[in-house]
Every structure is written in C-alpha cells, then in structure tokens.
Amino acid sequence: MFKKEVYIDRRNRLREEVTSGVALILGNAEASYNYPANTYHFRQDSDFLYFFGLDLPDFVGVVDIDNHKDYIFANDVDIEDIIWMGPQPTVKDQAAGVGVENTAPYGDLKGFLNRVVKEGRKVHFLPFYRGDRVLQLQDLLGFLAGSVKDYVSEELIKAVVKLRSIKDEYEIAEIEKAVDIAYDMHTTAMKMCKPGVIEREIAGTMEGISLAQGGPVSFPIILTINGQTLHNHYHGNTLTEGRMMIADAGAETTMHYSSDITRTTPVGGKFSQRQKEVYEIVLEANMKAIEAIRPGVEYREIHFLAAKILTTGLKNLGLIKGDVDAAVAAGAHTLFQPHGLGHMMGIDVHDMEGLGENYVGYDEKTKRATEFGTAYLRLGRELQPGFVLTVEPGCYFIPELIDKWQKEGTCAEFIDFDKVNEYRNFGGIRIEDDVLVTETGNRVLGKPIPKTVEEIEAICAS
Ligand code: GLY
Ligand code: MN
C-alpha cells in the first residue's frame, strides 16, 4: 500500500470532479474456479485499489461528495475465519491505514444507501465486469438485474478516468518495478528460445518469475511461434529452427501495477536475412514512435507515423507499391498490422478498459475511427504528462487475411500479392515497450530490455 495521504488525496480530488451525491466503489469478492471453495487467485478491483488501497475481498468504499466523509463497509473476521486464515487486522485498523475513519459492517451499507437516495442524492457507481456485481447492485439499490447497467454514472467514469490517467511518482515507480520483472521474464525467454523446447516450458518459466518477484502475470501470456495470431494463448507447439517466437508478457507488482512487454526472438538465436529485414522495419517503427511521444501530440498521429514507417519499409521490400501516404490513407498497412499502436497502462494492463475504452482513449476532440485496423487503436487522444502507455508496432503475415484481401481485391493498387504470398509462412513480429509521457517528451520505463538484432542475438548466445 502507498502511504495513507495518497489515498486521502485521491478521494479529495474525486470530490472536486463530481458535483454531488456519493461514489460507491465496490471491491471484488472471491470468484470460484471449479467448485465454490476453490477460487481464482484473488484480484482486487482496480478502482477500489486506486481510491481505497485495501487488497481484500468483500470491502466496499464510499466517497461522500457532499459531506467530505469516506466510509469502508466490511465485516471483521470471526473465529471460523481465523481458524482457516489466521488472525486479521480489524476493518477499523485497515481503514485507518488508508485514511478512512468511518467504518461499518457490510450489512449496514444498504440502509446507508437508502438514506442517501431518500435525501434526494445520487449514488454514483462504475461499470462492472463480473456477474456478481449485478446481483449486488440489485440488492443494494433495488434495480432490476437487466437494467443495472443503465444506471452507471458517466460523471463518475469521466472523473475516475481523469484522475487515473495521470500517474504520480509512486505509481511510476511501481510500473518501473513491473517492467524490471518483465526484463527477467523476457531475457530468460530469449535464452530458452531453442529448437525442441515446447512453448509452455518458456511461458511457465516466465509466469513463475513474475509470481516469485511480485504478483501474477498482468494478463495471460502470449507466447507462440505463430505470432501472426495476435493474441495466441496456445502454448503447445515445439519450437523449430526457422520460426520466430513472439513473447508478449508482463508482470503485476505486489501493488498490482503492470507491465506489458513484447519481444520477438528467432528460434536458435540468429535471425535469418528475411527475418532481420522485417524486424528492422518494426524496430524503426517502435523507436521513431517513441521518439515522437510528447505532451500535446495525439497518439493517433503517432500510430499513423508508425504505419508510415511500416509501409515505407514494406515498400522497400517490394510488398507494398505506390505512394506511401496514399497507401496508409487507404489502409493498406492494416493487412500487416491490423491493430493499434498501443494503450494506456497502470493498475490494469489495458488501463481502465473496464470503464469504457472510448472514455480512456478518446475525447470530444479525438473520435475513434471505424475503419478496419485503425478502429482497434485503444488510445488516440492528445497525450498529457503522466500518461503511461505502450508502443507496440508489429508486422504479421496472416494467410487467411492475405487470401481474403487478394480475393476481394482490397487495396490491390498498393499491395503486391505475389510478393506477399512469398511470406505467408513467416509468422509475425511485435516489439512493445512501456513509455511515460514527461513534461518535455518521454521516458521508456524500466531497465532496457534487449531489442536490437544484435542485443537479442547476444542474449540468446549468452
Ligand atoms: N499485450 C497484449 C495487448 O496489449 O493486447
Ligand atoms: Mn500491449
């Protein structure tokens, strides 16, 4: 946990952003895996962590906007719990640790909220991603289950996004810790990337490194010799010479801040000439995009800068033809990179995505595109100091997509399909770093993880 002043300040700033009423911040409950008592690893709700910091199930926080009071509703453990879990601090003591003086048993929450409603004050709550929330809100506020989502507070969403988007020094330090854990995960994966090894041996080792140094991985590891499948979670292939392994993986710290790093390593540790040629293009896109990050620039512009670098490189290899700007405007690059350049990162690896991607990545000025590929860009809006985001260009050869575009004649004036078909068994390359927007530019977070051809080959050989 951070010191209590951090949480007090966050809740005070929330009060400045919301006009009136109370903000109901629901912590998570345990979630069952395959029978009731066998639960998933507990993960606290990220908004609850942000405002109340306590990492235990069945806690609820309330920020009273009008009366300058904060509350924790939760039950103290009883002797049954102590027998199985050991003694626990009281709710009162835990709440004091995050600067909350008012506590009450969970059973008092419904009456408290009823009184707020009777006073004509609004109960603000955030969107939810777990089914039990619907039942909880139905019980607490009396909505019909099917209509709970209609009462989510847009005012609270916007306030929380505004606060959580700007990371303070403590949060940045945590994210850097998470990247440093990812350094160990990825350099280990590079050293293990040899013919005959099964993907799961590497993925499992990476996951263990994360658990041993902080918390679980920040999302299920993507590790595959079939990198052309963007979110490939199958880990059963045996690594073979001639393929490349994409490893897209990050850690959570004990405080639940994340990292999200991708590296691409040739199986056996040496890039072929063809692999190197494409790798250098993606690397240039990654590095030039990072260079361009500074306050005031729309991330969408940086996405298109990376798209132009990719398109220019592929034109030099003969896969794209014609004018580069016209090719990008037509979306020709999306055959090779059908995803966005990056997303916000923080307590969630796709930070605040549960609150609604468009609230996080777009605003009045910058609207989300609807075109194939660009529509997947999660962050488009103007950058501000304190944003932490990923930069993750890629180049993929997806046989099914190539066939579809060729058959339909999509972007045929810009794509040499005969040449592209020579690469149909190439796989994919992605290179991802985590970057802080500073007052004057940017800083790549954490210990630099090998990413040039020479650095990767050297690590593999070590
Ligand atoms: N690292 C996976 C993603 O950003 O979607
Ligand atoms: Mn990512």
mmCIF file of N, CA, C and O and ligand atoms in Angstrom, residues 260 343 390 392 432, ligand 2:
data_model
loop_
_atom_site.group_PDB
_atom_site.id
_atom_site.type_symbol
_atom_site.label_atom_id
_atom_site.label_comp_id
_atom_site.label_asym_id
_atom_site.label_seq_id
_atom_site.Cartn_x
_atom_site.Cartn_y
_atom_site.Cartn_z
ATOM 1 N N ASP A 260 3.834 -4.486 -19.669
ATOM 2 C CA ASP A 260 3.340 -5.168 -20.869
ATOM 3 C C ASP A 260 4.425 -5.014 -21.932
ATOM 4 O O ASP A 260 4.580 -3.935 -22.506
ATOM 5 N N HIS A 343 -1.845 1.348 -25.904
ATOM 6 C CA HIS A 343 -2.941 1.609 -24.960
ATOM 7 C C HIS A 343 -2.361 2.156 -23.674
ATOM 8 O O HIS A 343 -1.164 2.042 -23.412
ATOM 9 N N THR A 390 1.659 2.004 -23.929
ATOM 10 C CA THR A 390 2.513 1.045 -24.634
ATOM 11 C C THR A 390 2.720 1.514 -26.069
ATOM 12 O O THR A 390 1.869 2.195 -26.646
ATOM 13 N N GLU A 392 3.580 -0.540 -29.428
ATOM 14 C CA GLU A 392 3.708 -1.933 -29.840
ATOM 15 C C GLU A 392 3.395 -2.169 -31.316
ATOM 16 O O GLU A 392 2.419 -2.852 -31.651
ATOM 17 N N GLU A 432 7.305 -4.286 -28.194
ATOM 18 C CA GLU A 432 6.478 -3.425 -27.325
ATOM 19 C C GLU A 432 7.250 -2.938 -26.110
ATOM 20 O O GLU A 432 7.899 -3.722 -25.419
HETATM 21 MN MN MN B 2 0.020 -4.210 -25.026
#
